[in-house]
PDB file of C-alpha atoms in Angstrom:
ATOM      1  CA  MET A  25      60.179  82.280 -19.505  1.00  0.00           C
ATOM      2  CA  GLY A  26      63.072  82.169 -21.910  1.00  0.00           C
ATOM      3  CA  ASN A  27      62.228  85.051 -24.226  1.00  0.00           C
ATOM      4  CA  ARG A  28      61.513  88.560 -23.070  1.00  0.00           C
ATOM      5  CA  LEU A  29      59.601  91.008 -25.207  1.00  0.00           C
ATOM      6  CA  SER A  30      61.906  93.784 -26.249  1.00  0.00           C
ATOM      7  CA  LYS A  31      59.573  95.020 -28.968  1.00  0.00           C
ATOM      8  CA  ILE A  32      55.852  95.061 -28.259  1.00  0.00           C
ATOM      9  CA  TYR A  33      54.554  95.210 -31.805  1.00  0.00           C
ATOM     10  CA  THR A  34      55.462  92.174 -33.858  1.00  0.00           C
ATOM     11  CA  ARG A  35      52.931  92.419 -36.697  1.00  0.00           C
ATOM     12  CA  THR A  36      52.472  88.644 -36.491  1.00  0.00           C
ATOM     13  CA  GLY A  37      48.814  89.058 -35.518  1.00  0.00           C
ATOM     14  CA  ASP A  38      47.862  91.456 -38.277  1.00  0.00           C
ATOM     15  CA  LYS A  39      46.093  88.708 -40.222  1.00  0.00           C
ATOM     16  CA  GLY A  40      43.884  87.585 -37.345  1.00  0.00           C
ATOM     17  CA  THR A  41      46.013  84.885 -35.761  1.00  0.00           C
ATOM     18  CA  THR A  42      47.964  84.713 -32.543  1.00  0.00           C
ATOM     19  CA  GLY A  43      50.644  82.448 -31.175  1.00  0.00           C
ATOM     20  CA  LEU A  44      50.232  79.955 -28.369  1.00  0.00           C
ATOM     21  CA  GLY A  45      52.986  79.178 -25.912  1.00  0.00           C
ATOM     22  CA  ASP A  46      53.875  75.994 -27.777  1.00  0.00           C
ATOM     23  CA  GLY A  47      54.590  77.966 -30.965  1.00  0.00           C
ATOM     24  CA  SER A  48      51.400  77.028 -32.811  1.00  0.00           C
ATOM     25  CA  ARG A  49      49.153  79.722 -34.256  1.00  0.00           C
ATOM     26  CA  VAL A  50      45.380  79.922 -33.928  1.00  0.00           C
ATOM     27  CA  ASN A  51      42.705  82.403 -34.938  1.00  0.00           C
ATOM     28  CA  LYS A  52      42.235  85.254 -32.489  1.00  0.00           C
ATOM     29  CA  ASP A  53      38.620  84.172 -31.975  1.00  0.00           C
ATOM     30  CA  ASP A  54      39.539  80.530 -31.303  1.00  0.00           C
ATOM     31  CA  ALA A  55      37.770  79.086 -28.242  1.00  0.00           C
ATOM     32  CA  ARG A  56      41.146  78.787 -26.458  1.00  0.00           C
ATOM     33  CA  ILE A  57      41.945  82.476 -27.035  1.00  0.00           C
ATOM     34  CA  GLU A  58      38.423  83.483 -25.950  1.00  0.00           C
ATOM     35  CA  ALA A  59      38.933  81.612 -22.653  1.00  0.00           C
ATOM     36  CA  ILE A  60      42.409  83.081 -22.147  1.00  0.00           C
ATOM     37  CA  GLY A  61      41.039  86.561 -22.900  1.00  0.00           C
ATOM     38  CA  ASP A  62      38.245  86.253 -20.349  1.00  0.00           C
ATOM     39  CA  ILE A  63      40.728  85.040 -17.734  1.00  0.00           C
ATOM     40  CA  ASP A  64      42.926  88.050 -18.540  1.00  0.00           C
ATOM     41  CA  GLU A  65      39.923  90.382 -18.167  1.00  0.00           C
ATOM     42  CA  LEU A  66      39.078  88.737 -14.847  1.00  0.00           C
ATOM     43  CA  ASN A  67      42.661  89.187 -13.662  1.00  0.00           C
ATOM     44  CA  SER A  68      42.469  92.886 -14.565  1.00  0.00           C
ATOM     45  CA  LEU A  69      39.245  93.307 -12.580  1.00  0.00           C
ATOM     46  CA  ILE A  70      40.766  91.637  -9.537  1.00  0.00           C
ATOM     47  CA  GLY A  71      43.661  94.078  -9.888  1.00  0.00           C
ATOM     48  CA  LEU A  72      41.128  96.912  -9.901  1.00  0.00           C
ATOM     49  CA  LEU A  73      39.416  95.425  -6.846  1.00  0.00           C
ATOM     50  CA  ASN A  74      42.752  95.288  -5.062  1.00  0.00           C
ATOM     51  CA  CYS A  75      43.225  99.014  -5.769  1.00  0.00           C
ATOM     52  CA  GLU A  76      39.919  99.693  -4.009  1.00  0.00           C
ATOM     53  CA  LEU A  77      41.219  98.199  -0.748  1.00  0.00           C
ATOM     54  CA  ASP A  78      43.386  99.890   1.867  1.00  0.00           C
ATOM     55  CA  GLU A  79      47.091  99.093   1.737  1.00  0.00           C
ATOM     56  CA  ALA A  80      46.871  97.230   5.065  1.00  0.00           C
ATOM     57  CA  ASP A  81      43.831  95.137   4.070  1.00  0.00           C
ATOM     58  CA  SER A  82      44.618  91.433   4.532  1.00  0.00           C
ATOM     59  CA  LEU A  83      42.467  90.603   1.516  1.00  0.00           C
ATOM     60  CA  ARG A  84      44.989  92.328  -0.788  1.00  0.00           C
ATOM     61  CA  ASP A  85      47.606  89.585  -0.419  1.00  0.00           C
ATOM     62  CA  GLN A  86      45.030  86.892  -1.054  1.00  0.00           C
ATOM     63  CA  LEU A  87      43.724  88.665  -4.159  1.00  0.00           C
ATOM     64  CA  HIS A  88      47.286  89.108  -5.393  1.00  0.00           C
ATOM     65  CA  GLU A  89      47.834  85.355  -5.033  1.00  0.00           C
ATOM     66  CA  ILE A  90      44.642  84.746  -7.019  1.00  0.00           C
ATOM     67  CA  GLN A  91      45.997  87.028  -9.750  1.00  0.00           C
ATOM     68  CA  GLN A  92      49.178  84.947  -9.872  1.00  0.00           C
ATOM     69  CA  ASN A  93      47.088  81.786 -10.224  1.00  0.00           C
ATOM     70  CA  LEU A  94      44.922  83.317 -12.957  1.00  0.00           C
ATOM     71  CA  PHE A  95      48.050  84.234 -14.895  1.00  0.00           C
ATOM     72  CA  ASN A  96      49.198  80.633 -14.490  1.00  0.00           C
ATOM     73  CA  LEU A  97      45.794  79.387 -15.635  1.00  0.00           C
ATOM     74  CA  GLY A  98      46.065  81.485 -18.787  1.00  0.00           C
ATOM     75  CA  GLY A  99      49.557  80.108 -19.300  1.00  0.00           C
ATOM     76  CA  GLU A 100      48.309  76.574 -18.864  1.00  0.00           C
ATOM     77  CA  LEU A 101      45.699  77.149 -21.556  1.00  0.00           C
ATOM     78  CA  SER A 102      48.312  78.742 -23.793  1.00  0.00           C
ATOM     79  CA  VAL A 103      50.543  75.669 -23.654  1.00  0.00           C
ATOM     80  CA  PRO A 104      48.307  72.621 -24.140  1.00  0.00           C
ATOM     81  CA  GLY A 105      49.427  69.787 -21.874  1.00  0.00           C
ATOM     82  CA  TYR A 106      51.034  72.117 -19.331  1.00  0.00           C
ATOM     83  CA  ALA A 107      49.756  71.814 -15.731  1.00  0.00           C
ATOM     84  CA  LEU A 108      50.022  74.757 -13.335  1.00  0.00           C
ATOM     85  CA  ILE A 109      46.693  74.804 -11.448  1.00  0.00           C
ATOM     86  CA  LYS A 110      46.672  72.204  -8.697  1.00  0.00           C
ATOM     87  CA  ALA A 111      44.247  70.924  -6.065  1.00  0.00           C
ATOM     88  CA  GLU A 112      45.934  73.039  -3.381  1.00  0.00           C
ATOM     89  CA  HIS A 113      45.031  76.216  -5.306  1.00  0.00           C
ATOM     90  CA  ILE A 114      41.376  75.201  -5.247  1.00  0.00           C
ATOM     91  CA  GLU A 115      41.613  74.302  -1.553  1.00  0.00           C
ATOM     92  CA  ALA A 116      43.084  77.733  -0.764  1.00  0.00           C
ATOM     93  CA  LEU A 117      40.045  79.355  -2.406  1.00  0.00           C
ATOM     94  CA  GLU A 118      37.732  77.145  -0.363  1.00  0.00           C
ATOM     95  CA  GLN A 119      39.495  78.061   2.874  1.00  0.00           C
ATOM     96  CA  LEU A 120      39.209  81.790   2.169  1.00  0.00           C
ATOM     97  CA  LEU A 121      35.604  81.335   1.075  1.00  0.00           C
ATOM     98  CA  ASP A 122      34.760  79.550   4.341  1.00  0.00           C
ATOM     99  CA  GLN A 123      36.566  82.197   6.372  1.00  0.00           C
ATOM    100  CA  LEU A 124      34.682  85.100   4.770  1.00  0.00           C
ATOM    101  CA  ASN A 125      31.350  83.275   4.750  1.00  0.00           C
ATOM    102  CA  ASP A 126      31.549  82.563   8.493  1.00  0.00           C
ATOM    103  CA  ASP A 127      31.028  86.286   9.170  1.00  0.00           C
ATOM    104  CA  LEU A 128      27.952  86.574   6.949  1.00  0.00           C
ATOM    105  CA  PRO A 129      24.308  85.945   7.795  1.00  0.00           C
ATOM    106  CA  PRO A 130      22.587  83.179   5.828  1.00  0.00           C
ATOM    107  CA  LEU A 131      21.407  84.356   2.448  1.00  0.00           C
ATOM    108  CA  LYS A 132      17.596  84.499   2.410  1.00  0.00           C
ATOM    109  CA  ASP A 133      17.090  86.795  -0.580  1.00  0.00           C
ATOM    110  CA  PHE A 134      18.728  87.513  -3.899  1.00  0.00           C
ATOM    111  CA  ILE A 135      21.098  90.444  -3.776  1.00  0.00           C
ATOM    112  CA  LEU A 136      21.842  93.080  -6.371  1.00  0.00           C
ATOM    113  CA  PRO A 137      25.401  94.010  -7.272  1.00  0.00           C
ATOM    114  CA  GLY A 138      26.378  97.078  -5.277  1.00  0.00           C
ATOM    115  CA  GLY A 139      26.669  98.167  -1.686  1.00  0.00           C
ATOM    116  CA  ASN A 140      29.885 100.110  -2.168  1.00  0.00           C
ATOM    117  CA  ARG A 141      32.523 100.511  -4.861  1.00  0.00           C
ATOM    118  CA  ALA A 142      34.712  97.572  -3.772  1.00  0.00           C
ATOM    119  CA  ALA A 143      31.713  95.224  -3.569  1.00  0.00           C
ATOM    120  CA  SER A 144      30.523  96.411  -6.996  1.00  0.00           C
ATOM    121  CA  VAL A 145      33.922  95.756  -8.584  1.00  0.00           C
ATOM    122  CA  CYS A 146      33.923  92.347  -6.918  1.00  0.00           C
ATOM    123  CA  HIS A 147      30.493  91.562  -8.411  1.00  0.00           C
ATOM    124  CA  LEU A 148      31.774  92.601 -11.829  1.00  0.00           C
ATOM    125  CA  ALA A 149      34.786  90.297 -11.391  1.00  0.00           C
ATOM    126  CA  ARG A 150      32.396  87.492 -10.367  1.00  0.00           C
ATOM    127  CA  SER A 151      30.303  87.886 -13.504  1.00  0.00           C
ATOM    128  CA  VAL A 152      33.412  87.895 -15.724  1.00  0.00           C
ATOM    129  CA  CYS A 153      34.652  84.824 -13.839  1.00  0.00           C
ATOM    130  CA  ARG A 154      31.411  83.038 -14.692  1.00  0.00           C
ATOM    131  CA  ARG A 155      31.883  83.989 -18.351  1.00  0.00           C
ATOM    132  CA  ALA A 156      35.458  82.691 -18.289  1.00  0.00           C
ATOM    133  CA  GLU A 157      34.156  79.469 -16.795  1.00  0.00           C
ATOM    134  CA  ARG A 158      31.565  79.140 -19.587  1.00  0.00           C
ATOM    135  CA  ARG A 159      34.275  79.740 -22.196  1.00  0.00           C
ATOM    136  CA  LEU A 160      36.409  77.051 -20.583  1.00  0.00           C
ATOM    137  CA  VAL A 161      33.482  74.612 -20.702  1.00  0.00           C
ATOM    138  CA  THR A 162      33.118  75.364 -24.424  1.00  0.00           C
ATOM    139  CA  LEU A 163      36.841  74.845 -24.962  1.00  0.00           C
ATOM    140  CA  SER A 164      36.823  71.567 -23.039  1.00  0.00           C
ATOM    141  CA  ARG A 165      34.261  70.063 -25.443  1.00  0.00           C
ATOM    142  CA  ASP A 166      36.799  70.019 -28.286  1.00  0.00           C
ATOM    143  CA  SER A 167      40.155  70.239 -26.487  1.00  0.00           C
ATOM    144  CA  ASP A 168      41.867  68.575 -23.612  1.00  0.00           C
ATOM    145  CA  THR A 169      41.680  70.831 -20.592  1.00  0.00           C
ATOM    146  CA  ARG A 170      42.334  69.691 -17.083  1.00  0.00           C
ATOM    147  CA  PRO A 171      39.345  69.580 -14.725  1.00  0.00           C
ATOM    148  CA  GLU A 172      41.320  71.566 -12.122  1.00  0.00           C
ATOM    149  CA  CYS A 173      41.117  74.624 -14.370  1.00  0.00           C
ATOM    150  CA  GLN A 174      37.339  74.546 -14.483  1.00  0.00           C
ATOM    151  CA  SER A 175      37.119  73.784 -10.750  1.00  0.00           C
ATOM    152  CA  TYR A 176      39.384  76.736  -9.991  1.00  0.00           C
ATOM    153  CA  LEU A 177      37.162  79.178 -11.888  1.00  0.00           C
ATOM    154  CA  ASN A 178      34.001  77.687 -10.396  1.00  0.00           C
ATOM    155  CA  ARG A 179      35.327  78.047  -6.870  1.00  0.00           C
ATOM    156  CA  LEU A 180      36.706  81.509  -7.598  1.00  0.00           C
ATOM    157  CA  SER A 181      33.301  82.754  -8.754  1.00  0.00           C
ATOM    158  CA  ASP A 182      31.807  81.431  -5.505  1.00  0.00           C
ATOM    159  CA  LEU A 183      34.549  83.197  -3.553  1.00  0.00           C
ATOM    160  CA  LEU A 184      33.990  86.460  -5.406  1.00  0.00           C
ATOM    161  CA  PHE A 185      30.266  86.311  -4.611  1.00  0.00           C
ATOM    162  CA  VAL A 186      30.955  85.810  -0.911  1.00  0.00           C
ATOM    163  CA  CYS A 187      33.703  88.407  -1.003  1.00  0.00           C
ATOM    164  CA  ALA A 188      31.299  90.941  -2.552  1.00  0.00           C
ATOM    165  CA  ARG A 189      28.788  90.243   0.225  1.00  0.00           C
ATOM    166  CA  TRP A 190      31.524  90.604   2.832  1.00  0.00           C
ATOM    167  CA  LEU A 191      32.818  93.859   1.329  1.00  0.00           C
ATOM    168  CA  ALA A 192      29.307  95.337   1.063  1.00  0.00           C
ATOM    169  CA  ARG A 193      28.669  94.686   4.762  1.00  0.00           C
ATOM    170  CA  ARG A 194      32.099  95.713   6.025  1.00  0.00           C
ATOM    171  CA  ASP A 195      32.389  98.951   7.967  1.00  0.00           C
ATOM    172  CA  GLY A 196      28.657  99.062   8.718  1.00  0.00           C
ATOM    173  CA  GLY A 197      27.526  98.872   5.080  1.00  0.00           C
ATOM    174  CA  GLN A 198      24.842  96.614   3.744  1.00  0.00           C
ATOM    175  CA  GLU A 199      23.897  94.543   0.755  1.00  0.00           C
ATOM    176  CA  ILE A 200      21.188  95.633  -1.630  1.00  0.00           C
ATOM    177  CA  LEU A 201      18.391  93.079  -1.610  1.00  0.00           C
ATOM    178  CA  TRP A 202      16.373  92.303  -4.704  1.00  0.00           C
ATOM    179  CA  ARG A 203      12.688  92.859  -4.227  1.00  0.00           C
ATOM    180  CA  HIS A 204      10.157  90.988  -6.295  1.00  0.00           C
ATOM    181  CA  ARG A 205       8.159  93.154  -8.681  1.00  0.00           C
ATOM    182  CA  GLN A 206       5.022  92.820  -6.553  1.00  0.00           C
ATOM    183  CA  GLU A 207       6.937  94.004  -3.489  1.00  0.00           C
ATOM    184  CA  ARG A 208       8.377  97.014  -5.350  1.00  0.00           C
ATOM    185  CA  GLY A 209       4.860  98.099  -6.310  1.00  0.00           C
ATOM    186  CA  LYS A 210       3.883  98.250  -2.630  1.00  0.00           C
ATOM    187  CA  SER A 211       6.519 100.806  -1.665  1.00  0.00           C
TER     188      SER A 211
END
């Protein structure tokens, strides 16, 4: 990163455009900026999730690494043709996903977001991750995006779902199961 921001306001976006990393300017509601914005929002939620965990929690380091990768993913989208997300990043998500899922019972019912605060934040991050993935799919229709980017978000949303289940059940907690309307009427 050659240039550092010494002045935060530049006024260059006052007319509804923003600059990409390659120096080009696009509208602030361009599909590329929408995808980058959702990835930024997701990164912020994972930061919030990390704040919900104890300092010694081993998951904190892994979530921090995911934040680094999400920042790189946003950078990759900001500089068309730049490649930062690699197969090993996707594999790392899969390994963590498998590790957390091993401790969980098979899923037999739908679950509702909740269980505890950390699990709820994780569910919120998962839903924003899915939105970011949808935005990336939209962007990929008209622009060259690497398939690794979409795979990373897809795998991350899976991981966040499993992580939310794991967090809800940790320390003797439990997940909140969805009950069909007919079942709710019986209680």
